[in-house]
Coordinates of C-alpha atoms in Angstrom, one line a residue:
M22 CA 23.9 16.8 -21.9
F23 CA 26.8 18.2 -19.8
N24 CA 27.1 14.9 -17.9
E25 CA 27.6 12.9 -21.1
L26 CA 29.9 15.5 -22.6
F27 CA 32.3 15.3 -19.6
K28 CA 32.1 11.6 -19.6
K29 CA 33.3 11.5 -23.2
I30 CA 36.2 13.8 -22.3
Q31 CA 37.3 11.6 -19.4
Q32 CA 37.0 8.5 -21.6
H33 CA 39.2 10.2 -24.2
I34 CA 36.5 10.0 -26.9
K35 CA 37.3 12.5 -29.7
D36 CA 34.0 12.3 -31.6
F37 CA 32.0 15.5 -30.8
N38 CA 29.1 17.0 -32.6
K39 CA 28.9 20.6 -33.7
Q40 CA 27.0 21.8 -30.6
E41 CA 29.4 20.0 -28.2
I42 CA 32.4 21.6 -29.9
E43 CA 30.9 25.1 -29.5
I44 CA 30.4 24.4 -25.8
L45 CA 33.9 23.0 -25.4
E46 CA 35.5 26.0 -27.2
D47 CA 33.8 28.3 -24.7
F48 CA 35.2 26.2 -21.9
V49 CA 38.6 26.5 -23.4
K50 CA 38.3 30.3 -23.3
D51 CA 37.3 30.1 -19.6
G52 CA 40.3 27.8 -18.8
F53 CA 38.2 24.9 -17.7
I54 CA 39.2 22.8 -20.7
V55 CA 42.6 22.4 -22.3
K56 CA 42.8 21.6 -26.0
N57 CA 45.8 19.6 -27.2
E58 CA 45.3 16.6 -29.6
S59 CA 41.9 16.3 -27.9
Y60 CA 39.9 18.1 -25.2
E61 CA 41.0 17.5 -21.6
I62 CA 39.8 18.9 -18.3
N63 CA 42.3 21.3 -16.8
S64 CA 44.3 19.5 -14.1
K65 CA 43.4 22.2 -11.6
Y66 CA 39.7 21.3 -11.9
R67 CA 37.4 18.3 -11.2
V68 CA 33.9 17.7 -12.7
G69 CA 31.5 15.6 -10.7
I70 CA 28.1 15.2 -9.0
V71 CA 27.6 16.7 -5.6
K72 CA 26.4 14.3 -3.0
I73 CA 25.2 15.8 0.3
E74 CA 25.5 13.6 3.4
K75 CA 24.8 14.2 7.0
N76 CA 28.0 15.9 8.0
R77 CA 29.8 16.4 4.7
A78 CA 29.5 17.0 1.0
V79 CA 31.3 14.8 -1.6
L80 CA 32.2 15.5 -5.2
C81 CA 31.5 12.1 -6.9
D82 CA 33.6 11.4 -10.0
L83 CA 31.6 10.6 -13.1
L84 CA 33.5 7.4 -13.8
N85 CA 35.6 6.3 -10.8
E86 CA 34.3 6.3 -7.3
H87 CA 37.9 6.1 -6.0
K88 CA 38.5 9.6 -7.3
N89 CA 35.7 11.2 -5.1
I90 CA 36.9 14.2 -3.1
N91 CA 35.4 16.1 -0.1
L92 CA 33.8 19.5 -0.4
D93 CA 33.3 21.9 2.5
F94 CA 29.7 23.2 2.9
E95 CA 31.0 26.8 2.7
H96 CA 32.6 26.0 -0.7
L97 CA 29.4 24.7 -2.4
N98 CA 28.7 28.0 -4.1
G99 CA 25.0 27.4 -4.4
A100 CA 25.3 23.8 -5.5
Y101 CA 23.1 21.2 -4.0
D102 CA 22.6 17.4 -3.9
G103 CA 22.7 15.9 -7.4
D104 CA 24.0 19.0 -9.2
L105 CA 26.7 18.5 -11.9
V106 CA 29.5 20.9 -11.1
L107 CA 33.0 22.1 -11.9
A108 CA 35.2 22.4 -8.8
K109 CA 38.7 23.9 -8.4
R110 CA 41.2 22.0 -6.3
V111 CA 42.3 24.0 -3.3
F112 CA 45.4 23.7 -1.1
N113 CA 45.0 21.6 2.0
P114 CA 47.8 21.4 4.5
R115 CA 46.6 18.0 5.7
S116 CA 47.3 16.6 2.2
K117 CA 43.8 15.3 1.5
I118 CA 42.4 16.8 -1.7
K119 CA 39.6 19.3 -1.3
A120 CA 37.9 21.5 -3.8
K121 CA 35.6 24.6 -4.2
V122 CA 32.7 24.6 -6.6
E123 CA 33.3 27.1 -9.4
K124 CA 30.4 26.5 -11.7
V125 CA 27.1 24.6 -11.6
F126 CA 26.5 23.0 -15.1
S127 CA 23.1 21.4 -14.5
N128 CA 20.7 21.2 -11.6
S129 CA 19.5 18.1 -9.9
K130 CA 16.0 16.8 -10.6
K131 CA 15.0 17.7 -7.1
S132 CA 14.0 21.3 -7.4
E133 CA 12.7 21.7 -3.9
I134 CA 14.4 21.7 -0.5
L135 CA 12.9 21.2 3.0
V136 CA 14.1 24.0 5.3
Y137 CA 13.4 25.6 8.6
I138 CA 13.9 29.2 9.8
K139 CA 16.5 30.0 12.4
D140 CA 17.8 33.4 13.2
K141 CA 16.0 34.8 10.2
S142 CA 17.9 32.5 7.8
Y143 CA 17.1 29.3 5.9
F144 CA 18.7 26.1 7.1
T145 CA 18.2 22.7 5.4
I146 CA 16.6 20.2 7.7
K147 CA 18.5 17.2 6.5
E148 CA 22.1 18.6 6.7
S149 CA 21.5 21.9 8.7
I150 CA 23.3 23.9 6.0
K151 CA 22.7 27.6 6.1
L152 CA 21.5 28.9 2.7
Q153 CA 22.5 32.4 1.6
A154 CA 19.1 33.9 0.7
K155 CA 16.8 36.7 1.8
I156 CA 13.6 35.5 3.6
D157 CA 10.2 36.9 4.1
K158 CA 10.0 39.1 7.3
N159 CA 6.7 37.5 8.2
L160 CA 8.3 34.1 8.7
N161 CA 9.1 32.9 12.2
D162 CA 11.9 30.9 13.8
G163 CA 10.9 27.2 13.6
D164 CA 8.7 27.5 10.5
I165 CA 9.0 24.5 8.2
L166 CA 9.1 25.3 4.5
L167 CA 9.5 23.8 1.1
I168 CA 11.5 26.2 -1.1
D169 CA 12.7 26.2 -4.6
S170 CA 16.3 25.1 -4.6
K171 CA 17.5 27.8 -7.0
S172 CA 15.2 30.9 -6.5
F173 CA 14.6 30.1 -2.8
E174 CA 11.0 31.1 -3.2
V175 CA 8.6 29.5 -0.8
V176 CA 6.7 26.6 -2.4
K177 CA 4.8 25.6 0.7
N178 CA 4.6 26.5 4.4
F179 CA 4.0 23.4 6.5
G180 CA 3.7 25.2 9.8
N181 CA 6.0 25.5 12.8
I182 CA 8.1 22.8 14.4
S183 CA 6.3 23.5 17.7
D184 CA 3.2 21.8 16.2
N185 CA 3.7 18.0 16.3
K186 CA 1.6 17.6 13.2
V187 CA 4.6 18.6 11.1
D188 CA 6.5 15.5 12.1
E189 CA 5.0 13.2 9.5
I190 CA 5.3 15.9 6.8
I191 CA 9.0 16.4 7.6
S192 CA 9.8 12.6 7.5
L193 CA 7.9 12.0 4.3
N194 CA 9.5 15.0 2.5
L195 CA 13.0 14.2 3.8
Y196 CA 12.8 10.8 2.2
S197 CA 10.8 11.8 -0.9
E198 CA 7.8 9.7 0.2
D199 CA 5.3 12.6 0.4
Y200 CA 3.5 11.2 -2.7
R201 CA 2.2 8.5 -0.5
V202 CA -0.4 10.9 0.9
T203 CA -0.9 13.1 -2.2
T204 CA -1.2 10.5 -5.0
K205 CA -4.6 8.9 -5.2
I206 CA -5.6 6.2 -7.7
D207 CA -9.2 5.2 -8.3
V208 CA -9.6 1.4 -7.8
D209 CA -12.0 -0.4 -10.0
A210 CA -11.6 -4.0 -8.8
K211 CA -14.2 -6.8 -8.6
M212 CA -14.2 -10.5 -7.7
D213 CA -15.1 -11.6 -11.1
D214 CA -12.6 -14.4 -11.9
E215 CA -14.1 -16.6 -14.6
K216 CA -11.6 -19.4 -14.0
Q217 CA -12.6 -22.3 -11.7
R218 CA -10.9 -21.8 -8.4
V219 CA -10.5 -24.5 -5.7
D220 CA -13.4 -23.9 -3.3
L221 CA -12.0 -24.1 0.3
R222 CA -14.7 -22.1 2.0
E223 CA -15.9 -25.0 4.2
L224 CA -12.4 -25.3 5.8
P225 CA -12.2 -23.3 9.1
F226 CA -9.3 -21.0 8.1
C227 CA -8.4 -18.3 10.7
T228 CA -6.2 -15.2 10.7
I229 CA -3.8 -14.4 13.6
D230 CA -2.5 -10.8 13.6
P231 CA -1.8 -7.8 15.8
N232 CA -4.9 -6.6 17.5
T233 CA -4.9 -3.4 15.4
A234 CA -4.3 -5.0 12.0
K235 CA -6.6 -4.1 9.2
D236 CA -4.8 -5.9 6.3
H237 CA -4.8 -9.7 6.7
D238 CA -2.3 -11.2 4.2
D239 CA -2.5 -14.7 5.4
A240 CA -4.8 -17.4 6.9
I241 CA -4.0 -20.9 8.1
Y242 CA -5.8 -24.2 8.5
F243 CA -4.3 -27.5 9.7
D244 CA -5.7 -30.9 8.8
W245 CA -4.4 -32.7 11.8
E246 CA -5.5 -36.2 10.8
N247 CA -3.7 -36.1 7.4
A248 CA -0.8 -33.8 8.6
V249 CA -1.6 -31.2 5.9
L250 CA -1.0 -27.5 6.5
Y251 CA -2.9 -25.0 4.3
V252 CA -1.4 -21.5 4.1
A253 CA -3.7 -19.1 2.2
I254 CA -2.3 -15.8 1.0
A255 CA -4.2 -12.9 -0.4
D256 CA -4.3 -13.2 -4.2
V257 CA -3.2 -9.6 -4.8
S258 CA -1.9 -10.3 -8.3
Y259 CA -5.4 -10.9 -9.5
F260 CA -6.4 -7.3 -8.7
V261 CA -3.1 -5.5 -9.4
K262 CA -2.3 -6.1 -13.1
E263 CA 1.3 -5.8 -14.3
G264 CA 2.0 -2.5 -15.9
S265 CA -1.2 -0.8 -14.6
E266 CA -1.0 2.6 -12.8
L267 CA -1.8 0.8 -9.6
D268 CA 1.1 -1.6 -10.2
K269 CA 3.5 1.3 -11.0
L270 CA 2.6 3.1 -7.8
A271 CA 3.0 -0.1 -5.8
Y272 CA 6.4 -0.7 -7.3
K273 CA 7.4 2.9 -6.5
K274 CA 6.4 2.4 -2.9
S275 CA 7.6 -1.2 -2.7
T276 CA 6.4 -1.6 0.9
S277 CA 3.9 -0.3 3.3
A278 CA 5.2 2.2 5.9
Y279 CA 4.2 1.5 9.4
L280 CA 4.4 4.7 11.5
P281 CA 3.3 4.6 15.1
S282 CA -0.5 4.7 15.2
K283 CA -0.7 4.9 11.4
V284 CA -0.1 2.8 8.3
L285 CA 0.8 4.3 4.9
P286 CA -0.1 1.2 2.8
M287 CA 1.5 0.1 -0.4
L288 CA -1.9 -0.5 -1.9
P289 CA -5.0 1.7 -1.7
N290 CA -7.3 1.0 1.3
E291 CA -10.0 -0.4 -1.0
L292 CA -7.6 -3.3 -1.6
S293 CA -5.3 -3.5 1.4
E294 CA -8.2 -3.3 3.9
D295 CA -11.0 -4.8 1.8
L296 CA -10.9 -6.8 -1.4
C297 CA -7.4 -8.2 -0.8
S298 CA -7.7 -8.6 3.0
L299 CA -8.7 -12.1 4.2
K300 CA -11.4 -10.7 6.5
E301 CA -13.5 -12.8 8.7
G302 CA -16.7 -14.2 7.3
V303 CA -16.1 -12.9 3.7
D304 CA -15.3 -14.9 0.6
R305 CA -11.9 -13.9 -0.7
Y306 CA -9.6 -14.9 -3.5
S307 CA -6.4 -16.5 -2.3
Y308 CA -3.2 -18.2 -3.5
V309 CA -2.9 -21.4 -1.4
F310 CA 0.0 -23.7 -0.5
K311 CA -1.2 -27.2 0.6
I312 CA 1.8 -28.6 2.4
Y313 CA 2.1 -32.3 3.3
L314 CA 4.1 -32.8 6.4
D315 CA 6.2 -35.7 7.7
L316 CA 5.6 -35.6 11.4
E317 CA 8.3 -38.2 12.1
K318 CA 11.2 -36.5 10.3
F319 CA 9.7 -33.0 10.6
E320 CA 10.1 -32.1 7.0
V321 CA 7.9 -31.4 4.0
K322 CA 7.0 -34.4 1.9
K323 CA 5.5 -32.3 -1.0
S324 CA 3.5 -29.2 -1.6
E325 CA 0.8 -28.0 -4.0
L326 CA 0.1 -24.4 -5.1
F327 CA -3.2 -23.3 -6.5
E328 CA -5.7 -20.4 -6.7
A329 CA -8.6 -20.8 -4.4
L330 CA -11.6 -19.2 -2.8
I331 CA -11.6 -19.2 1.0
N332 CA -13.7 -17.7 3.8
S333 CA -11.8 -17.0 7.1
H334 CA -14.0 -18.4 9.9
K335 CA -12.4 -16.3 12.6
K336 CA -10.0 -13.4 13.2
F337 CA -7.8 -13.7 16.2
S338 CA -5.2 -11.5 17.9
Y339 CA -1.8 -12.8 18.9
G340 CA -2.8 -12.2 22.5
R341 CA -5.9 -14.4 22.3
I342 CA -4.0 -17.3 20.7
D343 CA -1.2 -16.9 23.3
R344 CA -3.9 -17.5 26.0
V345 CA -5.2 -20.5 24.1
L346 CA -1.7 -22.0 23.9
E347 CA -1.5 -21.7 27.6
E348 CA -4.9 -23.5 27.7
K349 CA -6.8 -20.4 28.9
F350 CA -9.6 -20.6 26.5
D351 CA -11.9 -17.8 27.8
T352 CA -15.5 -18.1 26.5
Y353 CA -15.6 -19.6 23.1
T354 CA -18.0 -20.5 20.3
Q355 CA -18.2 -23.8 18.5
T356 CA -16.3 -22.2 15.5
E357 CA -13.6 -21.1 17.8
K358 CA -13.4 -24.6 19.4
D359 CA -13.0 -26.2 15.9
I360 CA -10.1 -23.9 15.3
F361 CA -8.5 -24.4 18.7
D362 CA -8.7 -28.1 18.1
Y363 CA -6.2 -27.8 15.3
I364 CA -4.2 -24.8 16.6
L365 CA -3.0 -26.7 19.7
P366 CA -1.5 -29.7 17.8
L367 CA -0.2 -27.4 15.1
Y368 CA 1.7 -25.4 17.7
E369 CA 3.5 -28.6 18.8
V370 CA 4.3 -29.4 15.2
T371 CA 5.7 -26.0 14.6
K372 CA 7.8 -26.2 17.7
A373 CA 9.4 -29.4 16.4
F374 CA 10.0 -27.8 13.0
R375 CA 11.5 -24.7 14.7
K376 CA 13.8 -26.9 16.8
K377 CA 15.1 -28.6 13.7
R378 CA 15.5 -25.3 11.8
L379 CA 17.6 -23.8 14.6
V380 CA 20.2 -26.5 14.2
K381 CA 21.4 -24.4 11.1
G382 CA 19.6 -21.1 11.7
Y383 CA 19.6 -18.7 14.7
D384 CA 17.2 -17.7 17.4
F385 CA 17.8 -14.1 18.2
R386 CA 16.2 -12.7 21.3
S387 CA 15.4 -9.3 20.0
S388 CA 12.6 -6.9 20.9
E389 CA 10.9 -3.9 19.2
H390 CA 9.7 -0.6 20.7
R391 CA 6.1 0.2 19.7
L392 CA 5.3 3.9 20.3
R393 CA 1.8 4.6 21.4
L394 CA 0.8 8.2 20.6
K395 CA -2.0 10.4 21.9
N396 CA -2.6 13.7 20.2
G397 CA 0.7 13.4 18.4
E398 CA 2.8 12.9 21.6
I399 CA 4.3 9.7 23.1
Q400 CA 1.9 8.3 25.6
S401 CA 3.7 5.0 26.2
V402 CA 6.2 2.6 24.6
E403 CA 5.5 -1.1 24.5
I404 CA 8.3 -3.6 24.2
E405 CA 7.1 -6.3 21.7
T406 CA 8.8 -9.7 21.9
S407 CA 8.2 -12.9 20.0
S408 CA 5.5 -14.8 21.8
A409 CA 4.3 -18.4 21.2
S410 CA 1.6 -17.3 18.8
H411 CA 4.1 -15.2 16.8
Q412 CA 6.4 -18.2 16.5
L413 CA 3.5 -20.5 15.4
I414 CA 2.6 -18.2 12.5
E415 CA 6.2 -17.5 11.7
E416 CA 7.0 -21.2 11.2
C417 CA 3.9 -21.6 9.0
M418 CA 5.0 -18.6 6.8
L419 CA 8.6 -19.9 6.6
L420 CA 7.4 -23.2 5.3
A421 CA 5.3 -21.5 2.6
N422 CA 8.2 -19.1 1.7
I423 CA 10.6 -22.0 1.4
E424 CA 8.2 -24.0 -0.8
A425 CA 7.6 -20.9 -3.0
S426 CA 11.4 -20.5 -3.5
K427 CA 11.7 -24.1 -4.7
K428 CA 9.1 -23.6 -7.4
V429 CA 11.0 -20.6 -8.9
N430 CA 13.5 -21.0 -11.8
S431 CA 17.2 -20.4 -11.2
V432 CA 16.5 -16.8 -12.0
G433 CA 13.6 -15.3 -10.0
I434 CA 13.2 -13.2 -6.9
F435 CA 14.9 -14.5 -3.7
R436 CA 15.3 -13.2 -0.2
I437 CA 19.0 -13.6 0.4
H438 CA 21.2 -13.1 3.5
E439 CA 24.9 -13.7 2.9
E440 CA 27.4 -14.9 5.6
P441 CA 29.0 -12.1 7.5
P442 CA 32.7 -11.5 6.7
F443 CA 35.5 -12.7 9.0
K444 CA 36.4 -9.1 10.0
A445 CA 32.8 -8.6 11.4
I446 CA 32.8 -11.9 13.3
S447 CA 36.3 -11.2 14.7
K448 CA 35.1 -7.8 16.0
L449 CA 32.0 -9.4 17.5
V450 CA 34.2 -11.8 19.5
D451 CA 36.3 -8.9 20.8
D452 CA 33.1 -6.9 21.7
V453 CA 31.6 -9.9 23.6
N454 CA 34.9 -10.5 25.5
A455 CA 35.0 -6.8 26.4
L456 CA 31.7 -7.5 28.3
G457 CA 33.4 -10.1 30.4
V458 CA 31.9 -13.0 28.5
K459 CA 34.9 -15.2 27.4
V460 CA 34.4 -16.5 23.9
K461 CA 36.7 -17.6 21.1
L462 CA 36.7 -17.8 17.3
Q463 CA 35.6 -21.2 16.2
N464 CA 36.2 -23.1 12.9
D465 CA 33.4 -21.4 11.1
V466 CA 30.9 -18.5 11.4
H467 CA 27.9 -20.6 12.4
T468 CA 29.8 -22.4 15.1
T469 CA 31.2 -19.2 16.4
I470 CA 27.8 -17.5 16.7
T471 CA 26.2 -20.6 18.4
H472 CA 29.2 -20.7 20.8
I473 CA 28.7 -17.0 21.7
Q474 CA 24.9 -17.6 22.3
E475 CA 25.6 -20.6 24.5
K476 CA 28.0 -18.5 26.6
A477 CA 25.5 -15.6 26.7
N478 CA 22.7 -17.9 27.9
K479 CA 24.6 -18.2 31.2
T480 CA 24.7 -14.4 31.7
T481 CA 22.2 -11.5 32.2
L482 CA 23.3 -10.0 28.9
R483 CA 21.6 -12.5 26.5
E484 CA 19.5 -10.0 24.7
E485 CA 22.3 -7.4 24.5
I486 CA 24.7 -9.9 23.0
D487 CA 22.1 -11.0 20.5
E488 CA 22.0 -7.3 19.5
L489 CA 25.7 -7.4 18.8
I490 CA 25.3 -10.6 16.8
I491 CA 22.6 -9.0 14.7
H492 CA 24.7 -5.9 14.1
A493 CA 27.6 -8.1 12.9
Q494 CA 25.4 -9.6 10.2
T495 CA 25.1 -8.5 6.6
Q496 CA 21.8 -7.0 5.5
A497 CA 19.2 -9.2 3.9
K498 CA 18.1 -8.1 0.5
Y499 CA 16.4 -9.2 -2.7
S500 CA 18.3 -10.9 -5.5
S501 CA 17.4 -12.5 -8.9
K502 CA 19.9 -15.3 -8.0
N503 CA 19.5 -17.8 -5.1
L504 CA 22.4 -17.3 -2.7
G505 CA 20.7 -18.8 0.4
H506 CA 19.6 -17.2 3.7
F507 CA 22.4 -17.5 6.3
G508 CA 20.4 -16.2 9.2
L509 CA 17.5 -18.6 8.8
G510 CA 19.8 -21.4 7.7
F511 CA 17.9 -22.0 4.4
S512 CA 19.6 -22.9 1.1
S513 CA 16.6 -21.3 -0.7
Y514 CA 14.2 -18.7 0.5
S515 CA 11.7 -16.2 -1.0
H516 CA 9.0 -13.8 0.3
F517 CA 5.6 -15.1 -0.7
T518 CA 3.3 -14.5 2.3
S519 CA 2.7 -10.7 2.4
P520 CA 1.7 -9.3 -1.1
I521 CA -0.5 -6.7 0.4
R522 CA 2.4 -4.9 2.0
R523 CA 5.5 -6.1 0.0
Y524 CA 6.0 -5.7 -3.7
S525 CA 8.5 -8.6 -3.7
D526 CA 5.8 -11.1 -2.8
L527 CA 3.5 -9.7 -5.6
I528 CA 6.3 -10.2 -8.1
L529 CA 6.8 -13.7 -6.9
H530 CA 3.1 -14.6 -7.2
R531 CA 3.2 -13.4 -10.8
I532 CA 6.3 -15.5 -11.6
L533 CA 4.7 -18.6 -10.0
K534 CA 1.5 -18.1 -12.0
T535 CA 3.0 -17.3 -15.4
K536 CA 6.3 -19.2 -15.1
Q537 CA 8.0 -16.1 -16.5
T538 CA 10.6 -13.9 -14.9
P539 CA 10.5 -10.1 -15.6
K540 CA 13.3 -9.0 -17.9
D541 CA 14.2 -6.2 -15.6
I542 CA 14.2 -8.4 -12.5
D543 CA 17.7 -7.2 -11.3
I544 CA 16.5 -3.6 -11.4
I545 CA 13.3 -4.6 -9.5
C546 CA 15.4 -6.4 -6.8
D547 CA 17.8 -3.4 -6.4
H548 CA 14.9 -0.9 -6.2
I549 CA 12.8 -2.8 -3.6
S550 CA 15.9 -3.5 -1.5
I551 CA 16.8 0.2 -1.4
Q552 CA 13.2 1.2 -0.7
E553 CA 13.0 -1.3 2.2
R554 CA 16.0 0.4 3.8
K555 CA 14.8 3.9 3.1
I556 CA 11.4 3.3 4.6
D557 CA 13.0 1.9 7.8
Q558 CA 15.1 5.1 8.0
M559 CA 12.0 7.3 7.4
V560 CA 10.1 5.6 10.2
W561 CA 13.2 5.9 12.6
D562 CA 13.4 9.6 11.7
Y563 CA 9.7 10.1 12.6
E564 CA 10.0 8.1 15.9
D565 CA 13.2 10.0 16.9
R566 CA 11.4 13.3 16.5
K567 CA 8.6 12.0 18.7
Y568 CA 11.2 11.0 21.3
A569 CA 12.8 14.5 21.0
R570 CA 9.4 16.1 21.8
W571 CA 9.0 13.8 24.8
A572 CA 12.5 14.8 26.1
L573 CA 11.8 18.5 25.5
K574 CA 8.8 18.3 27.9
N575 CA 10.9 16.5 30.5
I576 CA 14.0 18.6 30.7
G577 CA 15.6 18.2 34.1
K578 CA 14.1 14.8 34.6
E579 CA 16.2 11.8 35.6
V580 CA 15.8 8.6 33.5
K581 CA 17.3 5.1 33.5
A582 CA 19.4 4.2 30.4
K583 CA 22.1 1.9 29.2
I584 CA 25.2 2.6 27.2
T585 CA 24.8 1.5 23.6
D586 CA 27.7 3.4 21.8
T587 CA 31.0 3.7 23.6
E588 CA 32.7 5.6 20.7
R589 CA 30.2 8.5 20.7
G590 CA 28.9 8.3 24.3
I591 CA 25.3 7.4 23.5
A592 CA 22.8 5.8 25.9
V593 CA 19.2 4.5 25.3
T594 CA 16.5 4.7 27.9
Y595 CA 15.0 1.4 29.1
S596 CA 12.4 2.4 31.7
E597 CA 9.2 4.5 31.6
I598 CA 9.7 5.7 28.0
S599 CA 12.0 3.1 26.4
G600 CA 14.1 3.6 23.3
A601 CA 15.0 7.3 23.4
K602 CA 18.6 7.9 22.3
I603 CA 20.6 10.3 24.5
Y604 CA 24.0 11.9 23.7
L605 CA 26.0 12.2 26.9
D606 CA 27.9 15.4 27.5
N607 CA 29.9 14.0 30.3
Y608 CA 30.6 10.4 29.2
K609 CA 33.6 8.9 31.0
G610 CA 34.1 5.6 29.2
Q611 CA 31.5 3.4 30.9
T612 CA 31.5 -0.1 29.3
L613 CA 28.9 -1.1 26.7
F614 CA 25.5 -1.9 28.1
S615 CA 26.3 -0.3 31.5
K616 CA 23.2 0.9 33.3
I617 CA 23.3 4.5 34.3
R618 CA 21.0 7.4 35.4
V619 CA 20.8 10.4 33.0
V620 CA 19.4 13.9 33.6
L621 CA 17.8 15.3 30.4
K622 CA 19.4 18.7 29.6
S623 CA 18.2 19.7 26.1
S624 CA 16.4 18.5 23.0
D625 CA 16.4 19.8 19.5
L626 CA 13.3 19.0 17.5
I627 CA 15.0 19.6 14.1
S628 CA 18.1 17.4 14.6
K629 CA 16.2 15.1 17.0
K630 CA 19.3 15.3 19.2
I631 CA 18.7 14.8 22.9
I632 CA 21.5 15.8 25.3
G633 CA 21.8 14.4 28.8
S634 CA 24.3 14.2 31.7
V635 CA 25.2 11.0 33.6
R636 CA 24.3 11.3 37.3
Y637 CA 27.5 10.3 39.1

């Protein structure tokens, strides 16, 4: 109510009901509101929503973001993230406007805060703000608690930060994703489709996934003689009906969360690991693209999309297929031989398609750190790169995704990636030159990036320079309008191939089946784009805390690292345990990507901040 009332005042609306006038007259007595021809907010005050960020608080104006002002943590007066408040402007000798919260009008929806105990006081875990409240004497330093944001009463005690089991709890609660482990939905799903599906069970489909995968979204088969590629995708939309409780929960999650050694799936296990998973030797419903290829021009002649019944004849790991592509077949069965007989020529076909694709798109040499845990602690970190088998599957999925995007109306759900702005590319050129690799701005963004990559290929910094190129890019997202995909070089692109783990793909399947676009498609696109970024941040938060635990047990140890942030003096380890971010307390301006030796000095499990000193 207060929010709308103050918006009306700021918009100079004079039509107030009886209840609103009574409230406004009280505010006039208090001096917050001035009454002339209409009601106005006293110029000494500001009304807005409190937004708590990592190192600051902001008073967000109700109508104009350009009128946002900063708040000091000590001037919040009990207000917290999302609260509607009245703040009084305070004198600031540096001329920037600041304010002090005078009154909290309405509380945010979030009524609970995640805190820890330090020096017999509550501190918020997210911002490390000290809360003015009395605490139970029986609580110990390091205890992790969920408390009521207003009464400060303990809602739940999760244990102590010394116990690594709290790491998942902290990350899930910080990003409001704790419902993933607390919300359970009964699944009553059966393979009872009365429609006639295309029967493809005799075709030797196979799945190729990580060795530990339990959810198999996609299976492939290649008819080499007729140059026809079949891409079969789990038919999730048959089991997850639009508007059902199962669908609402999947929408809320938007994506599966992949923590080290654990998956928090978008769909219940009964679907993600069973009925929807294209498991070996089991009949499964699928949504299939039959793609006719031109093997002279390396392009798609045409494609057909239909509902089918398949039976994956074999489940493979990427590692096994990598060996096959190197013609190391190991011991194999007749079924496996039948599959290898089409996998080998398909690999050559996908290599040719990839080569043509990279004329417009980019080949980034990036790697990912995979944390391997034992008893909640880091045991090892594997560096995962894109191998031949990864690239084979990637090209097959790209073809299906492109074909899916072509079958969508002008308004649908697209995966878009806009061209980076000139300012970002200009800075990229400067950063690469600072590394001693001489490059220049070219006529357009694409030519500039390929020019940089060509120069980088002649150095030992190829992967590092690719990291800089990736950081210069805009972030891919979902949109109801087709704006193309700059990074991949596609004029039209959608996500079709992973409906078990991505809600976007589930929506696309429904659109393709019904030929209807949801009325709230823009809201859906915004939500799942935000969720995607949030889940990434949650996983990073979890992993960084695991790194902090490793560092705490290795204080005094010397590790190899390279500079990754010259402004803040940050290095990342690249040997033994790779990927740990270290803040250097004696940084002396070493150039980006310089290799150094660092002695671990301290590690804070709450902030996840690891401090180290360069060994000169």
